[in-house]
mmCIF file of C-alpha atoms and ligand atoms in Angstrom:
data_model
loop_
_atom_site.group_PDB
_atom_site.id
_atom_site.type_symbol
_atom_site.label_atom_id
_atom_site.label_comp_id
_atom_site.label_asym_id
_atom_site.label_seq_id
_atom_site.Cartn_x
_atom_site.Cartn_y
_atom_site.Cartn_z
ATOM 1 C CA UNK Q 1 -28.376 0.664 -15.805
ATOM 2 C CA UNK Q 2 -25.612 -1.775 -14.888
ATOM 3 C CA UNK Q 3 -24.883 -1.946 -11.124
ATOM 4 C CA UNK Q 4 -21.158 -1.166 -11.610
ATOM 5 C CA UNK Q 5 -21.938 2.043 -13.538
ATOM 6 C CA UNK Q 6 -24.478 3.124 -10.934
ATOM 7 C CA UNK Q 7 -21.913 2.422 -8.182
ATOM 8 C CA UNK Q 8 -19.295 4.439 -10.100
ATOM 9 C CA UNK Q 9 -21.691 7.433 -10.274
ATOM 10 C CA UNK Q 10 -22.637 7.261 -6.586
ATOM 11 C CA UNK Q 11 -18.994 6.736 -5.563
ATOM 12 C CA UNK Q 12 -17.956 9.810 -7.515
ATOM 13 C CA UNK Q 13 -20.766 11.954 -6.018
ATOM 14 C CA UNK Q 14 -20.104 10.764 -2.443
ATOM 15 C CA UNK Q 15 -16.374 9.984 -2.436
ATOM 16 C CA UNK Q 16 -15.933 11.032 1.216
ATOM 17 C CA UNK Q 17 -18.515 8.460 2.311
ATOM 18 C CA UNK Q 18 -17.996 5.682 -0.231
ATOM 19 C CA UNK Q 19 -14.181 5.972 -0.495
ATOM 20 C CA UNK Q 20 -14.003 4.355 -3.953
ATOM 21 C CA UNK Q 21 -15.664 4.316 -7.373
ATOM 22 C CA UNK Q 22 -15.614 0.553 -7.874
ATOM 23 C CA UNK Q 23 -17.550 -2.134 -6.038
ATOM 24 C CA UNK Q 24 -15.676 -5.156 -4.682
ATOM 25 C CA UNK Q 25 -14.731 -7.766 -7.305
ATOM 26 C CA UNK Q 26 -15.957 -11.374 -6.985
ATOM 27 C CA UNK Q 27 -12.404 -12.327 -5.867
ATOM 28 C CA UNK Q 28 -12.470 -9.750 -3.072
ATOM 29 C CA UNK Q 29 -16.003 -10.737 -2.005
ATOM 30 C CA UNK Q 30 -14.875 -14.371 -1.894
ATOM 31 C CA UNK Q 31 -11.760 -13.544 0.148
ATOM 32 C CA UNK Q 32 -13.855 -11.597 2.681
ATOM 33 C CA UNK Q 33 -16.495 -14.307 3.039
ATOM 34 C CA UNK Q 34 -13.871 -17.075 3.208
ATOM 35 C CA UNK Q 35 -12.835 -15.598 6.582
ATOM 36 C CA UNK Q 36 -16.176 -16.765 8.000
ATOM 37 C CA UNK Q 37 -16.730 -20.259 9.406
ATOM 38 C CA UNK Q 38 -20.318 -20.592 8.164
ATOM 39 C CA UNK Q 39 -20.857 -23.820 10.165
ATOM 40 C CA UNK Q 40 -20.446 -21.821 13.371
ATOM 41 C CA UNK Q 41 -21.591 -18.319 12.402
ATOM 42 C CA UNK Q 42 -25.150 -17.324 13.229
ATOM 43 C CA UNK Q 43 -25.063 -13.539 13.602
ATOM 44 C CA UNK Q 44 -23.095 -11.492 11.077
ATOM 45 C CA UNK Q 45 -22.990 -7.700 10.769
ATOM 46 C CA UNK Q 46 -21.952 -6.197 7.443
ATOM 47 C CA UNK Q 47 -20.864 -2.542 7.621
ATOM 48 C CA UNK Q 48 -20.872 -0.317 4.549
ATOM 49 C CA UNK Q 49 -22.843 -2.874 2.558
ATOM 50 C CA UNK Q 50 -23.173 -0.523 -0.437
ATOM 51 C CA UNK Q 51 -25.362 -2.008 -3.149
ATOM 52 C CA UNK Q 52 -25.012 -5.499 -1.684
ATOM 53 C CA UNK Q 53 -22.197 -7.066 -3.658
ATOM 54 C CA UNK Q 54 -20.668 -8.739 -0.559
ATOM 55 C CA UNK Q 55 -24.139 -9.278 0.963
ATOM 56 C CA UNK Q 56 -25.000 -11.445 -2.044
ATOM 57 C CA UNK Q 57 -21.913 -13.575 -1.372
ATOM 58 C CA UNK Q 58 -22.774 -13.991 2.317
ATOM 59 C CA UNK Q 59 -26.427 -15.041 2.030
ATOM 60 C CA UNK Q 60 -26.005 -18.265 -0.008
ATOM 61 C CA UNK Q 61 -23.532 -19.536 2.626
ATOM 62 C CA UNK Q 62 -25.355 -18.266 5.725
ATOM 63 C CA UNK Q 63 -26.959 -20.842 8.043
ATOM 64 C CA UNK Q 64 -30.774 -21.156 7.565
ATOM 65 C CA UNK Q 65 -31.239 -19.817 11.110
ATOM 66 C CA UNK Q 66 -28.572 -17.154 10.725
ATOM 67 C CA UNK Q 67 -29.103 -13.397 10.643
ATOM 68 C CA UNK Q 68 -27.271 -10.765 8.618
ATOM 69 C CA UNK Q 69 -27.547 -7.120 9.698
ATOM 70 C CA UNK Q 70 -26.388 -4.967 6.775
ATOM 71 C CA UNK Q 71 -25.613 -1.320 7.619
ATOM 72 C CA UNK Q 72 -25.544 1.338 4.916
ATOM 73 C CA UNK Q 73 -25.853 5.129 5.280
ATOM 74 C CA UNK Q 74 -26.515 6.164 1.665
ATOM 75 C CA UNK Q 75 -30.139 5.649 0.561
ATOM 76 C CA UNK Q 76 -29.017 5.468 -3.100
ATOM 77 C CA UNK Q 77 -27.072 2.334 -2.084
ATOM 78 C CA UNK Q 78 -29.458 0.815 0.461
ATOM 79 C CA UNK Q 79 -32.337 0.843 -2.027
ATOM 80 C CA UNK Q 80 -30.541 -2.084 -3.726
ATOM 81 C CA UNK Q 81 -30.131 -3.919 -0.424
ATOM 82 C CA UNK Q 82 -33.854 -3.551 0.228
ATOM 83 C CA UNK Q 83 -34.566 -5.409 -3.015
ATOM 84 C CA UNK Q 84 -32.868 -8.569 -1.727
ATOM 85 C CA UNK Q 85 -35.631 -10.929 -0.729
ATOM 86 C CA UNK Q 86 -34.284 -13.001 2.173
ATOM 87 C CA UNK Q 87 -35.888 -13.194 5.635
ATOM 88 C CA UNK Q 88 -32.454 -13.600 7.259
ATOM 89 C CA UNK Q 89 -31.334 -10.170 5.982
ATOM 90 C CA UNK Q 90 -32.018 -7.062 8.080
ATOM 91 C CA UNK Q 91 -31.151 -3.894 6.174
ATOM 92 C CA UNK Q 92 -30.226 -1.039 8.513
ATOM 93 C CA UNK Q 93 -30.235 2.401 6.918
ATOM 94 C CA UNK Q 94 -28.109 3.935 9.630
ATOM 95 C CA UNK Q 95 -24.494 4.477 10.608
ATOM 96 C CA UNK Q 96 -22.498 1.532 11.922
ATOM 97 C CA UNK Q 97 -21.793 3.039 15.355
ATOM 98 C CA UNK Q 98 -25.442 2.328 16.169
ATOM 99 C CA UNK Q 99 -25.045 -1.472 15.937
ATOM 100 C CA UNK Q 100 -26.046 -2.018 19.613
ATOM 101 C CA UNK Q 101 -29.439 -0.319 19.056
ATOM 102 C CA UNK Q 102 -30.309 -2.736 16.234
ATOM 103 C CA UNK Q 103 -28.969 -5.792 18.052
ATOM 104 C CA UNK Q 104 -31.249 -4.954 20.951
ATOM 105 C CA UNK Q 105 -34.202 -4.453 18.571
ATOM 106 C CA UNK Q 106 -33.609 -7.951 17.193
ATOM 107 C CA UNK Q 107 -33.113 -9.390 20.681
ATOM 108 C CA UNK Q 108 -29.520 -10.318 19.894
ATOM 109 C CA UNK Q 109 -26.633 -9.989 22.330
ATOM 110 C CA UNK Q 110 -23.443 -10.509 20.360
ATOM 111 C CA UNK Q 111 -22.143 -10.816 16.846
ATOM 112 C CA UNK Q 112 -19.996 -13.694 15.536
ATOM 113 C CA UNK Q 113 -18.433 -11.819 12.613
ATOM 114 C CA UNK Q 114 -18.259 -8.235 11.412
ATOM 115 C CA UNK Q 115 -17.452 -7.757 7.724
ATOM 116 C CA UNK Q 116 -16.716 -4.128 6.921
ATOM 117 C CA UNK Q 117 -15.968 -2.105 3.798
ATOM 118 C CA UNK Q 118 -16.430 1.256 5.543
ATOM 119 C CA UNK Q 119 -13.713 3.591 4.205
ATOM 120 C CA UNK Q 120 -12.122 4.420 7.567
ATOM 121 C CA UNK Q 121 -9.238 6.165 5.751
ATOM 122 C CA UNK Q 122 -11.543 8.996 4.593
ATOM 123 C CA UNK Q 123 -13.879 9.219 7.621
ATOM 124 C CA UNK Q 124 -13.167 11.604 10.520
ATOM 125 C CA UNK Q 125 -10.829 9.709 12.880
ATOM 126 C CA UNK Q 126 -13.113 10.196 15.891
ATOM 127 C CA UNK Q 127 -16.002 8.524 14.046
ATOM 128 C CA UNK Q 128 -13.744 5.670 12.882
ATOM 129 C CA UNK Q 129 -12.490 5.032 16.419
ATOM 130 C CA UNK Q 130 -16.023 5.194 17.764
ATOM 131 C CA UNK Q 131 -17.281 2.613 15.221
ATOM 132 C CA UNK Q 132 -14.317 0.313 15.866
ATOM 133 C CA UNK Q 133 -14.706 0.456 19.659
ATOM 134 C CA UNK Q 134 -18.393 -0.422 19.216
ATOM 135 C CA UNK Q 135 -17.422 -3.343 16.973
ATOM 136 C CA UNK Q 136 -15.027 -4.664 19.610
ATOM 137 C CA UNK Q 137 -17.747 -4.371 22.261
ATOM 138 C CA UNK Q 138 -20.410 -6.272 20.299
ATOM 139 C CA UNK Q 139 -18.182 -9.074 18.943
ATOM 140 C CA UNK Q 140 -18.169 -12.313 20.918
ATOM 141 C CA UNK Q 141 -14.752 -13.373 22.258
ATOM 142 C CA UNK Q 142 -13.078 -15.275 19.414
ATOM 143 C CA UNK Q 143 -15.243 -13.436 16.851
ATOM 144 C CA UNK Q 144 -13.554 -11.842 13.856
ATOM 145 C CA UNK Q 145 -13.562 -8.300 12.496
ATOM 146 C CA UNK Q 146 -12.823 -8.383 8.754
ATOM 147 C CA UNK Q 147 -12.062 -5.128 6.934
ATOM 148 C CA UNK Q 148 -11.536 -4.266 3.251
ATOM 149 C CA UNK Q 149 -8.968 -1.562 2.407
ATOM 150 C CA UNK Q 150 -6.985 -0.347 -0.594
ATOM 151 C CA UNK Q 151 -3.919 0.574 1.461
ATOM 152 C CA UNK Q 152 -2.472 -0.232 4.870
ATOM 153 C CA UNK Q 153 -2.780 3.381 6.106
ATOM 154 C CA UNK Q 154 -5.422 2.455 8.679
ATOM 155 C CA UNK Q 155 -3.785 -0.792 9.873
ATOM 156 C CA UNK Q 156 -2.778 0.749 13.195
ATOM 157 C CA UNK Q 157 -6.440 1.463 14.044
ATOM 158 C CA UNK Q 158 -7.094 -2.298 14.180
ATOM 159 C CA UNK Q 159 -3.880 -3.024 16.073
ATOM 160 C CA UNK Q 160 -4.882 -0.418 18.657
ATOM 161 C CA UNK Q 161 -8.521 -1.531 18.901
ATOM 162 C CA UNK Q 162 -8.119 -5.330 18.846
ATOM 163 C CA UNK Q 163 -4.424 -5.816 19.721
ATOM 164 C CA UNK Q 164 -3.898 -7.984 16.627
ATOM 165 C CA UNK Q 165 -4.308 -7.861 12.851
ATOM 166 C CA UNK Q 166 -3.525 -10.230 9.953
ATOM 167 C CA UNK Q 167 -3.208 -8.866 6.433
ATOM 168 C CA UNK Q 168 -4.225 -10.647 3.205
ATOM 169 C CA UNK Q 169 -3.561 -9.166 -0.240
ATOM 170 C CA UNK Q 170 -6.107 -9.486 -3.069
ATOM 171 C CA UNK Q 171 -4.555 -8.423 -6.407
ATOM 172 C CA UNK Q 172 -7.696 -9.247 -8.430
ATOM 173 C CA UNK Q 173 -9.630 -6.093 -7.618
ATOM 174 C CA UNK Q 174 -9.622 -2.521 -8.948
ATOM 175 C CA UNK Q 175 -7.734 -1.126 -7.107
ATOM 176 C CA UNK Q 176 -5.846 -4.107 -5.622
ATOM 177 C CA UNK Q 177 -7.104 -4.579 -2.071
ATOM 178 C CA UNK Q 178 -6.183 -5.792 1.379
ATOM 179 C CA UNK Q 179 -8.359 -7.784 3.742
ATOM 180 C CA UNK Q 180 -7.418 -7.098 7.352
ATOM 181 C CA UNK Q 181 -8.590 -9.542 10.004
ATOM 182 C CA UNK Q 182 -8.608 -8.925 13.759
ATOM 183 C CA UNK Q 183 -9.780 -11.300 16.452
ATOM 184 C CA UNK Q 184 -11.754 -10.150 19.491
ATOM 185 C CA UNK Q 185 -9.640 -11.587 22.307
HETATM 186 C C1 SAM A 201 -16.178 1.023 -0.309
HETATM 187 S S1 SAM A 201 -17.948 1.075 -0.259
HETATM 188 C C2 SAM A 201 -18.238 -0.661 -0.150
HETATM 189 C C3 SAM A 201 -19.493 -1.116 -0.820
HETATM 190 C C4 SAM A 201 -19.634 -2.630 -0.968
HETATM 191 N N1 SAM A 201 -19.693 -3.271 0.330
HETATM 192 C C5 SAM A 201 -18.473 -3.198 -1.755
HETATM 193 O O1 SAM A 201 -17.685 -3.938 -1.168
HETATM 194 O O2 SAM A 201 -18.368 -2.898 -2.945
HETATM 195 C C6 SAM A 201 -18.223 1.672 1.388
HETATM 196 C C7 SAM A 201 -19.664 1.843 1.794
HETATM 197 O O3 SAM A 201 -19.691 2.234 3.172
HETATM 198 C C8 SAM A 201 -20.779 3.138 3.364
HETATM 199 N N2 SAM A 201 -20.555 3.855 4.636
HETATM 200 C C9 SAM A 201 -19.716 4.894 4.863
HETATM 201 N N3 SAM A 201 -19.772 5.280 6.151
HETATM 202 C C10 SAM A 201 -20.657 4.446 6.766
HETATM 203 C C11 SAM A 201 -21.141 4.331 8.101
HETATM 204 N N4 SAM A 201 -20.710 5.166 9.080
HETATM 205 N N5 SAM A 201 -22.037 3.360 8.399
HETATM 206 C C12 SAM A 201 -22.484 2.515 7.418
HETATM 207 N N6 SAM A 201 -22.075 2.587 6.127
HETATM 208 C C13 SAM A 201 -21.168 3.534 5.795
HETATM 209 C C14 SAM A 201 -20.731 3.993 2.107
HETATM 210 O O4 SAM A 201 -21.936 4.667 1.869
HETATM 211 C C15 SAM A 201 -20.402 2.921 1.034
HETATM 212 O O5 SAM A 201 -21.569 2.404 0.459
#
């Protein structure tokens, strides 16, 4: 079955976790990954990796010695991530607030970039705030937190957590999307 149809079915069944029924378009994936300086980046965390559509845009550009930790809570989604054969990819079938546990396991201290498609708008606010505070703690100073959204409802969460946020609009996605970028000061 085509990946987009499978994603549609899983999105519909788990709307409160997935937050959408469509995976990110190539334009949106490109916009998200264009926020990364791949010459500098070594450690990237991807949150809410789904079936790996953004993951597959990151890996071809990732440094040969880089590492990508991809977090995904739904096994129906992560089974696709586990099929990606790349030694730099670490698939984590766990919730994103546990990033520090997996960094420690991999002997890593900090993360250069966090790319997230977690639907913070539909998650309980306490969980969202908890994940975002963890992200701020594990990002290196100057590191970027990059978030995909379909509205600006959650923009204040990033302003409150990071003290800054830039908004980019991506019309070529269903639905049209925003990419919000905050810097860890
Ligand atoms: C909007 S989908 C994005 C999927 C894919 N990255 C894309 O861009 O098409 C959001 C994903 O976040 C996952 N997710 C939701 N809460 C999560 C959490 N606490 N930790 C990790 N992943 C989570 C969902 O299962 C879903 O696969």
